[in-house]
XYZ file of C-alpha atoms in Angstrom:
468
model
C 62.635 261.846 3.988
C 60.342 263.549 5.706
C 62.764 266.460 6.975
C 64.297 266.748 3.158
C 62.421 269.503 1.072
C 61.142 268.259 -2.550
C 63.614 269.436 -4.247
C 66.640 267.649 -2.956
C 64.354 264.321 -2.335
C 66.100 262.574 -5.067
C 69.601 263.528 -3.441
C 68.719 262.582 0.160
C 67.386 259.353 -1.459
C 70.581 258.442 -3.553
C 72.804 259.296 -0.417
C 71.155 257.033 1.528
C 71.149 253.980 -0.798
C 74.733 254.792 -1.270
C 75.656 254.331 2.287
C 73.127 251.304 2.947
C 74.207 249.170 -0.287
C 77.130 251.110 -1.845
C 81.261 250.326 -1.104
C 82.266 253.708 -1.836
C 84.007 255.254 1.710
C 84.201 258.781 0.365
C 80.824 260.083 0.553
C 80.183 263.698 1.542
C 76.846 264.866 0.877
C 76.345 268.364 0.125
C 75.432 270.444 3.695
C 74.585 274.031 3.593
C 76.782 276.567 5.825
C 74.376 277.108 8.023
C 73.515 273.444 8.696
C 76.397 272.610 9.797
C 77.455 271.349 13.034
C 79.828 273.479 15.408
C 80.891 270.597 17.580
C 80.619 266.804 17.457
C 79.529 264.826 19.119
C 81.205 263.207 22.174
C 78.901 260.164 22.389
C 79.178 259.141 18.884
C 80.500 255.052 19.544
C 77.993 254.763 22.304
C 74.303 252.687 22.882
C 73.096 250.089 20.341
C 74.222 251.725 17.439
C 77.743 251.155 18.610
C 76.685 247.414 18.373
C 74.787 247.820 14.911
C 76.763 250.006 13.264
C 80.398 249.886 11.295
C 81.243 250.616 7.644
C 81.612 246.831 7.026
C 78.546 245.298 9.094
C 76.204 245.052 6.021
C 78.776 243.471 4.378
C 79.580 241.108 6.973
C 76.257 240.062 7.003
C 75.843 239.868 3.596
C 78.624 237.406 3.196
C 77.817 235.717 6.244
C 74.299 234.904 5.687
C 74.627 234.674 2.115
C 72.397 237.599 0.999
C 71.929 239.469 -2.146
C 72.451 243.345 -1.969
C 70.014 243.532 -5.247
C 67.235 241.487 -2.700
C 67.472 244.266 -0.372
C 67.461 247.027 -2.942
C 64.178 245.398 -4.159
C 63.095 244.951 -0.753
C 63.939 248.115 0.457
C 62.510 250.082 -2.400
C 59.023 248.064 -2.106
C 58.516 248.735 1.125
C 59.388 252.658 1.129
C 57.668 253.004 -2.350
C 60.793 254.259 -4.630
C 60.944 253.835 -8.599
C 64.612 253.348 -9.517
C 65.818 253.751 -12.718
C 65.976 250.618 -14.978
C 70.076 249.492 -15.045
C 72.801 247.566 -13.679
C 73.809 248.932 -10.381
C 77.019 248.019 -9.912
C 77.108 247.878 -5.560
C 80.228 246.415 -4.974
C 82.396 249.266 -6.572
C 84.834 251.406 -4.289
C 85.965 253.737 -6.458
C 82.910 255.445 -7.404
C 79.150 255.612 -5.973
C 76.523 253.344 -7.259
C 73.320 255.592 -6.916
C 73.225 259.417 -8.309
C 69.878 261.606 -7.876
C 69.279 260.814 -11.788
C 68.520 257.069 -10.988
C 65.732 258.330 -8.280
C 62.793 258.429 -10.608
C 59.185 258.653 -8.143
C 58.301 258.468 -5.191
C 54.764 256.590 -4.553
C 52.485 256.681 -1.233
C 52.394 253.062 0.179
C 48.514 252.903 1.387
C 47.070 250.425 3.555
C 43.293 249.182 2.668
C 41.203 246.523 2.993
C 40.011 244.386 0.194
C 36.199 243.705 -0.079
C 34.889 240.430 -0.743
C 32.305 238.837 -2.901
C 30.512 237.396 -0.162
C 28.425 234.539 -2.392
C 31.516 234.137 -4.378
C 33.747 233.437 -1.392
C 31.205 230.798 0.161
C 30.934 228.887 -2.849
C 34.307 228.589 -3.510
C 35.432 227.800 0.440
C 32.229 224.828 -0.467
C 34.257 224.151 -3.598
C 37.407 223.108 -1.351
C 35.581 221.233 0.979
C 34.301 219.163 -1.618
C 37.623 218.630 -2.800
C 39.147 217.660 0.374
C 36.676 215.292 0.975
C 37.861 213.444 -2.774
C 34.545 214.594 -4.860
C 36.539 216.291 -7.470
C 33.558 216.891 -10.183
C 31.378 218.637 -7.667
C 34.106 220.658 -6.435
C 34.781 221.575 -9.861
C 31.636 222.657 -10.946
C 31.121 224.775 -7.291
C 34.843 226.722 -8.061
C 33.471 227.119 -12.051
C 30.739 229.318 -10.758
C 32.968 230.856 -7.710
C 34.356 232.163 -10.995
C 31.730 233.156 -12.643
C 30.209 234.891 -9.984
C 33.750 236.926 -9.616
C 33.977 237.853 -13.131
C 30.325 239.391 -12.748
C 31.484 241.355 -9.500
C 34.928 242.276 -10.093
C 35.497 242.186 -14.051
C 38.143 240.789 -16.098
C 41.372 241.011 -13.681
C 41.594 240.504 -10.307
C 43.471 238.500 -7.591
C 40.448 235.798 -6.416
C 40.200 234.666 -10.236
C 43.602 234.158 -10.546
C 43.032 232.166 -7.504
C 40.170 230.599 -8.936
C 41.862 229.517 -12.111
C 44.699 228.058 -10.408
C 42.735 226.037 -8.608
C 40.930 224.892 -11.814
C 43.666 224.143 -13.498
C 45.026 221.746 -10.290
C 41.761 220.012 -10.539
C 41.650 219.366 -14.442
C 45.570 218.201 -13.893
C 44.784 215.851 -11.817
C 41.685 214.423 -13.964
C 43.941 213.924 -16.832
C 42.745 216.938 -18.912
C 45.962 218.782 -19.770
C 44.753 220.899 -22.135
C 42.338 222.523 -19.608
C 44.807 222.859 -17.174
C 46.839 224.529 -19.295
C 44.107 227.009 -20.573
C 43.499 227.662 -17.018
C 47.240 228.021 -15.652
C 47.961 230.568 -18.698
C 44.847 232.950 -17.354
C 46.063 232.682 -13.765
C 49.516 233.783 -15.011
C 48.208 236.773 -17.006
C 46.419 238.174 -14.122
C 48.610 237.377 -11.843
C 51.179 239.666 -13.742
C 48.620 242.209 -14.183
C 47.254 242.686 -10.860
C 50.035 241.241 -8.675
C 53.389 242.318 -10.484
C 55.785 240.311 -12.846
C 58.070 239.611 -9.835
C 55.621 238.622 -6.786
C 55.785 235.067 -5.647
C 52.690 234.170 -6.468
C 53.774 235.018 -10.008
C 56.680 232.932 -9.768
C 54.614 229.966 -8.403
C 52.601 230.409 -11.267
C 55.342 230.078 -13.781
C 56.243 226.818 -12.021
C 52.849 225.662 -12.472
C 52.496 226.445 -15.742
C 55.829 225.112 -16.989
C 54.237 221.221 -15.313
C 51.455 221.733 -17.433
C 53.387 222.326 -20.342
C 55.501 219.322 -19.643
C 52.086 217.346 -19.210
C 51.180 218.614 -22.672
C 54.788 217.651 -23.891
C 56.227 220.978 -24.546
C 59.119 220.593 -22.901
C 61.312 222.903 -24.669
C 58.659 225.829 -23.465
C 58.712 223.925 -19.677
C 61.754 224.785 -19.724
C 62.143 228.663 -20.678
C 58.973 228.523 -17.977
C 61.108 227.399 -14.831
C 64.167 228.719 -16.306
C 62.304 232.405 -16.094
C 61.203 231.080 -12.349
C 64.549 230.579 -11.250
C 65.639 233.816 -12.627
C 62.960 235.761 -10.790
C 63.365 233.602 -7.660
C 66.707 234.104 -7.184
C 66.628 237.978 -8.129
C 63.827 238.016 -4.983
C 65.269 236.316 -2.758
C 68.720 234.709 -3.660
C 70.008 231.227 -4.260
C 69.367 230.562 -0.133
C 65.629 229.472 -0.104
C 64.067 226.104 0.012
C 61.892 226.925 -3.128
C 64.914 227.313 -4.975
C 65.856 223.834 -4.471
C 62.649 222.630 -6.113
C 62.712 224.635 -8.882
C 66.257 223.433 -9.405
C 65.011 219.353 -9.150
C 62.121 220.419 -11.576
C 65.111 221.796 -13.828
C 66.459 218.594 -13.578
C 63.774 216.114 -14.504
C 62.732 218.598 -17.332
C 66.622 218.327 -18.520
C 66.362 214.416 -17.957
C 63.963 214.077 -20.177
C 65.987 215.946 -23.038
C 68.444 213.230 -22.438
C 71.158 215.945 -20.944
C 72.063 213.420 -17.909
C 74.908 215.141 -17.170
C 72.782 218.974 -16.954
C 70.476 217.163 -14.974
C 72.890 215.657 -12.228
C 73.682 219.416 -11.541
C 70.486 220.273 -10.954
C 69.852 217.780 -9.171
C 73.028 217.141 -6.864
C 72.470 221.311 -6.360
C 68.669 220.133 -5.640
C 70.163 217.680 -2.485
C 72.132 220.127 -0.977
C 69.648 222.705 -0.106
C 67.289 220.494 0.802
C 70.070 218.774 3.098
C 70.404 222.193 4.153
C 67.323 223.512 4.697
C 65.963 220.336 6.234
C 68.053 218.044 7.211
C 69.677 215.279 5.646
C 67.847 212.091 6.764
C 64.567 214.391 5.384
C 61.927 213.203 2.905
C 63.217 215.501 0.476
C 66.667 214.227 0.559
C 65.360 210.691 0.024
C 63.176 212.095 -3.117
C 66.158 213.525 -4.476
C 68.370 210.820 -4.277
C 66.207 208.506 -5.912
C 66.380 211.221 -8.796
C 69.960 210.817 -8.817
C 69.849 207.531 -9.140
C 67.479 207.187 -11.883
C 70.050 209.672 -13.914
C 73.256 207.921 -13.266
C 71.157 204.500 -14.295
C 70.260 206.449 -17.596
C 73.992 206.938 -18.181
C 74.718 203.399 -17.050
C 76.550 204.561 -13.643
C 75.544 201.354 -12.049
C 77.697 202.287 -8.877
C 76.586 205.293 -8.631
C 73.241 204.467 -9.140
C 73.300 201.916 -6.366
C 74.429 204.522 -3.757
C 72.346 206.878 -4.475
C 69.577 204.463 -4.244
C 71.055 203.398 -0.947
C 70.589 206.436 0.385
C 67.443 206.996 0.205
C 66.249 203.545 0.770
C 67.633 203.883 4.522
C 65.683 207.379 4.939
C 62.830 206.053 4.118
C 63.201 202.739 6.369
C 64.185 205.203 9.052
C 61.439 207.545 8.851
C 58.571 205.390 7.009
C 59.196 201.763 8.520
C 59.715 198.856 6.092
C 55.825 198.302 5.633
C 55.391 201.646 3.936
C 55.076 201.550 0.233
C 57.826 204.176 -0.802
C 59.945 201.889 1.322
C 59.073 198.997 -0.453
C 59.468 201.220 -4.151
C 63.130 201.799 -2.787
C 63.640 197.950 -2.684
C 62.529 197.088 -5.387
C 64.697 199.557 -7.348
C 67.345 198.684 -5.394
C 66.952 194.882 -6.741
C 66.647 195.802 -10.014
C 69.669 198.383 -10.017
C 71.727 194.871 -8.733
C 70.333 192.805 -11.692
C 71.138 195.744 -14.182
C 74.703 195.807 -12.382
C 75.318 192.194 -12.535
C 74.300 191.681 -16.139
C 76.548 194.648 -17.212
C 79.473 193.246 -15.279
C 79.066 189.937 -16.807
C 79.208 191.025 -20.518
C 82.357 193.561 -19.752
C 84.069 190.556 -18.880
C 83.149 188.466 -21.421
C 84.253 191.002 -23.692
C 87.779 191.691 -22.165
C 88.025 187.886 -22.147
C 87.579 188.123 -25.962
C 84.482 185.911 -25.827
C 81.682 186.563 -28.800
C 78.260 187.560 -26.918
C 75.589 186.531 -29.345
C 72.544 188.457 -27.048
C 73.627 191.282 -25.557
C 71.111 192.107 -22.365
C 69.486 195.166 -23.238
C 69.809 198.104 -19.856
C 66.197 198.475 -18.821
C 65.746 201.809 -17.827
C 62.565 203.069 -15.586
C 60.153 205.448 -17.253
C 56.955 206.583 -16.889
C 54.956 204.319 -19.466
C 51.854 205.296 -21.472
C 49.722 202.103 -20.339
C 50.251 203.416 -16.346
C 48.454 206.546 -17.849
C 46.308 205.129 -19.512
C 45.378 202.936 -16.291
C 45.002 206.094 -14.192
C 42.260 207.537 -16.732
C 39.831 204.510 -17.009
C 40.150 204.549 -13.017
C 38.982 207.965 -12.964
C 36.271 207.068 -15.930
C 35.070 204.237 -13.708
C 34.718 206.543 -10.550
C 32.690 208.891 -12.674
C 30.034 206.341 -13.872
C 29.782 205.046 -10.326
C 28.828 208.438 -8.848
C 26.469 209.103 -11.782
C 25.128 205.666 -11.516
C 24.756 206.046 -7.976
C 23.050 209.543 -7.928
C 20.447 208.031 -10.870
C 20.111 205.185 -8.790
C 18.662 207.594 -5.419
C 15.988 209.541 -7.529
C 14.819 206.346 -8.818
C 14.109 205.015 -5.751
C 12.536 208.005 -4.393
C 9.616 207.975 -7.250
C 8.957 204.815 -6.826
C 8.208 205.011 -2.809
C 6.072 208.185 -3.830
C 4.069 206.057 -6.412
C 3.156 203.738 -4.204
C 2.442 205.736 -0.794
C -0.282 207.059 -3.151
C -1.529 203.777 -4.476
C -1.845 202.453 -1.505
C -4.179 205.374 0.188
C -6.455 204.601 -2.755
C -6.777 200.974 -1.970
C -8.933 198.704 0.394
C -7.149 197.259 3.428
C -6.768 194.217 2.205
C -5.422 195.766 -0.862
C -3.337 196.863 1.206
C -1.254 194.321 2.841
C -1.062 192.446 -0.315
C 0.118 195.327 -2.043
C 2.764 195.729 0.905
C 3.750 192.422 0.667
C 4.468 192.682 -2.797
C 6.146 195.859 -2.602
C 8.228 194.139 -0.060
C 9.154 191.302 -1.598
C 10.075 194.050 -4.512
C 12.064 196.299 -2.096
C 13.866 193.103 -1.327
C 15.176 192.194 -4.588
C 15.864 195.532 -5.783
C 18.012 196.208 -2.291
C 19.670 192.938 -3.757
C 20.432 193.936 -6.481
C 21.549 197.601 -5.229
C 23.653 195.848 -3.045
C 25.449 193.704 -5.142
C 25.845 196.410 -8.019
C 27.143 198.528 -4.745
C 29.774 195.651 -4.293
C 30.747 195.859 -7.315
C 30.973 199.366 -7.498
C 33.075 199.209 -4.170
C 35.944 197.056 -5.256
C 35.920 199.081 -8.217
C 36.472 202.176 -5.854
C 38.501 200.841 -3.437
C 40.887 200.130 -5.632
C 43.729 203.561 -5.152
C 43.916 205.938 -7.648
C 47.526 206.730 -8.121
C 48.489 202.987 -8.106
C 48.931 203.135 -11.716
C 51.537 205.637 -11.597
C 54.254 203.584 -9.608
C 57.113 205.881 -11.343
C 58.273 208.942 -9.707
C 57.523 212.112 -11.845
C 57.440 215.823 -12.028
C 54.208 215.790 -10.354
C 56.392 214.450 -7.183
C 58.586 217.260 -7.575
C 56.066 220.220 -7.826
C 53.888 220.496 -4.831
C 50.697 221.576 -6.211
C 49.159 223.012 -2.637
C-alpha cells in the first residue's frame, strides 16, 4: 500500500482481497507498459514461500481448521484499518471476483496510544475488588459506586472503565437478589460498551450475554432470548462456530428454550453445547459433566426416562472421577440419579398396568426438578441475616469504644480508692457484657456459617454463565 499512489489505492486494495479471500483464478490486474517485467523470474517455486504458498492453501486451511473467510475479512480489515462497503460478499464464487475498487470505501490510520488513568478512581475500585474477594459484598459495593462516580466526574458520560464499573455493579446486585438493579446496570454497560468499544467487540458480546441472564432473572425471557440469540450471531460472525464461548452461549440457548417448554429446541442446543465442550476440553471435563446433567433434566421433562438415566450416568462418573464421592456435586449426581430410577420405575409400572387392561385409580404424578420460589426466597433472608449481623456488629464496636472513653475519664477524676472499686465494677461489667457479646457472637456465627448458596440446590442459568 505504501508503493500504490492514491489514486489507484482502492484498486491495489480490492486486488489484494481478491487473491487473499476470493476463488476467482483469472485475475489480471491492470500493469502499465512500462511496469512491466522483461523476464521472469527463475526462482519463482523456491524458499518458504514455496512452502506457504499455492492457489488452494487458504482454502485448505480454511476447511481444515474450520475457519470463516468473513472472520478473516473482519480481521484483516481491523487490523490494516479498511472501511468496506456494507453487503454480502459472496467469497466462494469462481466465476467472477468478489471485491471491486467501489466496495473500498476509507482508509483510516491505526494509532497506537496509551490510555491515562484516573489514579483515585482506579485505587478505589482495585479496594472495591478486594473487598469483594474477601466476601464483604456491601462495602465493596459502595467503594465501586464511587469508583464510578469519581469516573463520571473525570471522564464524562462514556467511557470504557464505567462500562467496567457498571458491569461489575450489576454482578454484585445479581448476586444480592436485586434484579432490577442489575439490570439497570447491565443495560448502561451495554450502551457504552457499543459506543466506545464497537457493536461487534467481545466485550460487547459478553455484555449481551450478561444482560440477556438478567433479563431471565427479571423473567423476560422472550427478550433473554433475542439477547443471546444477537450474541451468538455476533460471536460466530467474529470468530466462527469453533470457540469454547460458543458452546456456552449455545447451553444458555438451551436452558432459556427449556424454560419455554421447547424440549426438543433445547436438546439441540444443548447436545451441540456437549460437543464443543468435549472438544475443546476433553470429555471426562467439568463442563461435559454440567452439560449432561442439562440433558438429562430435558429428556426427564419429556419423560425420556432412559435417556435421562444415561445422561445422568454420565456425568455422575465425571464427577466421581474428578471430584471424589465426598464432594457435594457428586453427591447432587446421586441423588438425581435415585430419583430418575423412582420416576422410571413408577412409569414402568403404570404402562403395564395399562397394557394389562387394569383400571389405575391414582396415577403417580412425574415430578420434575425446578428451581422453586421458597429456595429463593431462602437465599434472600440468608443474605438479610448477614446484613443485620455486620450492622449489628459494626454498632456493637463504637459502643464499646465510648464506653472505655467514659470511664478512662471518670476514673482520673476519682480518689484511689474510688478507683479500684470503680475498676472492679467496671470489670465485673466488662465481664457480662463480653458474655453477652459472646453469646450474641455465637449466635451470629451459626447464623453465618451456615453457606449461602445452599438454598439453591438446582442447577440454573447462573451455572451456565460464568459471571468473572
Amino acid at each position: 500500500m505504501q508503493g500504490v499512489d492514491t489514486m489507484n489505492l482502492s484498486s491495489a486494495i480490492s486486488h489484494f482481497l481478491n487473491c487473499y479471500l476470493g476463488s476467482f483464478n483469472n485475475l489480471t490486474p491492470h500493469v502499465a507498459t512500462e511496469e512491466k517485467p522483461k523476464k521472469k523470474n527463475r526462482r519463482k517455486n523456491k524458499g518458504i514461500f514455496a512452502l506457504i504458498g499455492g492457489r488452494d492453501s487458504l482454502d485448505s486451511a480454511c476447511e481444515k481448521y474450520d475457519i470463516q473467510k468473513v472472520s478473516l475479512l473482519r480481521s484483516f480489515c481491523k487490523c490494516v484499518g479498511i472501511q468496506l462497503l456494507l453487503r454480502e460478499y459472496v467469497l466462494d464464487s469462481k466465476n467472477k471476483q468478489a471485491f471491486h475498487s467501489e466496495d473500498v470505501l476509507n482508509v483510516f490510520p491505526i494509532v497506537k496510544h496509551i490510555h491515562p488513568k484516573a489514579t483515585d478512581a482506579y485505587h478505589v475500585f482495585t479496594s472495591g475488588q478486594a473487598k469483594i474477594q474477601q466476601g464483604l459484598l456491601q462495602e465493596g459495593y459502595e467503594l465501586v459506586v464511587e469508583a464510578l462516580n469519581l469516573l463520571n466526574n473525570v471522564y464524562g458520560a462514556m467511557h470504557y472503565e464505567i462500562a467496567s464499573c457498571a458491569r461489575l455493579l450489576a454482578r454484585l446486585s445479581y448476586i444480592m437478589v436485586d434484579y432490577g438493579e442489575a439490570l439497570v446496570y447491565q443495560q448502561r454497560a451495554v450502551l457504552m460498551s457499543e459506543r466506545v468499544l464497537g457493536i461487534d467487540h467481545p466485550s460487547t458480546i459478553t455484555e449481551y450475554a450478561h444482560l440477556a441472564l438478567y433479563c431471565f432473572a427479571n423473567n423476560q425471557i422472550p427478550i433473554a432470548l433475542k439477547l443471546m440469540y444477537r450474541a451468538l450471531y455476533l460471536a460466530l460472525l467474529c470468530t466462527g462456530e469453533n470457540h469454547p464461548e460458543i458452546a456456552l452461549f449455545y447451553c444458555n440457548i438451551g436452558l432459556m428454550v427449556q424454560a419455554e417448554s421447547d424440549f426438543d429446541l433445547s436438546l439441540k442446543y444443548l447436545t451441540k453445547a456437549l460437543e464443543l465442550n468435549s472438544k475443546f476440553f476433553g470429555p471426562k471435563s467439568l463442563k461435559c459433566a454440567l452439560n449432561y446433567h442439562l440433558i438429562a433434566r430435558t429428556y426427564l421433562c419429556k419423560g425420556d426416562f432412559r435417556s435421562a438415566l444415561h445422561s445422568e450416568k454420565e456425568s455422575y462418573s465425571i464427577y466421581k472421577l474428578l471430584l471424589g464421592e465426598s464432594h457435594e456435586r457428586t453427591h447432587e449426581s446421586s441423588e438425581c440419579l435415585k430419583h430418575l430410577t423412582n420416576q422410571a420405575v413408577k412409569f414402568q409400572k403404570t404402562v403395564n398396568m395399562l397394557q394389562k387392561g387394569e383400571k389405575i385409580t391414582n396415577m403417580p404424578s412425574l415430578q420434575v426438578c425446578y428451581n422453586r420460589p421458597e429456595d429463593i426466597e431462602k437465599f434472600r433472608d440468608e443474605m438479610l441475616k448477614q446484613q443485620i449481623v455486620q450492622k449489628l456488629r459494626s454498632s456493637s464496636e463504637v459502643a464499646a469504644t465510648t464506653t472505655t472513653t467514659d470511664n478512662n475519664n471518670n476514673n482520673n477524676n476519682d480518689n484511689k480508692k474510688k478507683k479500684m472499686n470503680d475498676n472492679n465494677n467496671n470489670n465485673n461489667d466488662n465481664n457480662k457484657g463480653n458474655n453477652s457479646d459472646n453469646n450474641n457472637n455465637g449466635l451470629d456465627v451459626k447464623e453465618h456459617e451456615k453457606p449461602i448458596g445452599s438454598a439453591v440446590k438446582n442447577t440454573s442459568l447462573a451455572e451456565a454463565i460464568p459471571l468473572d
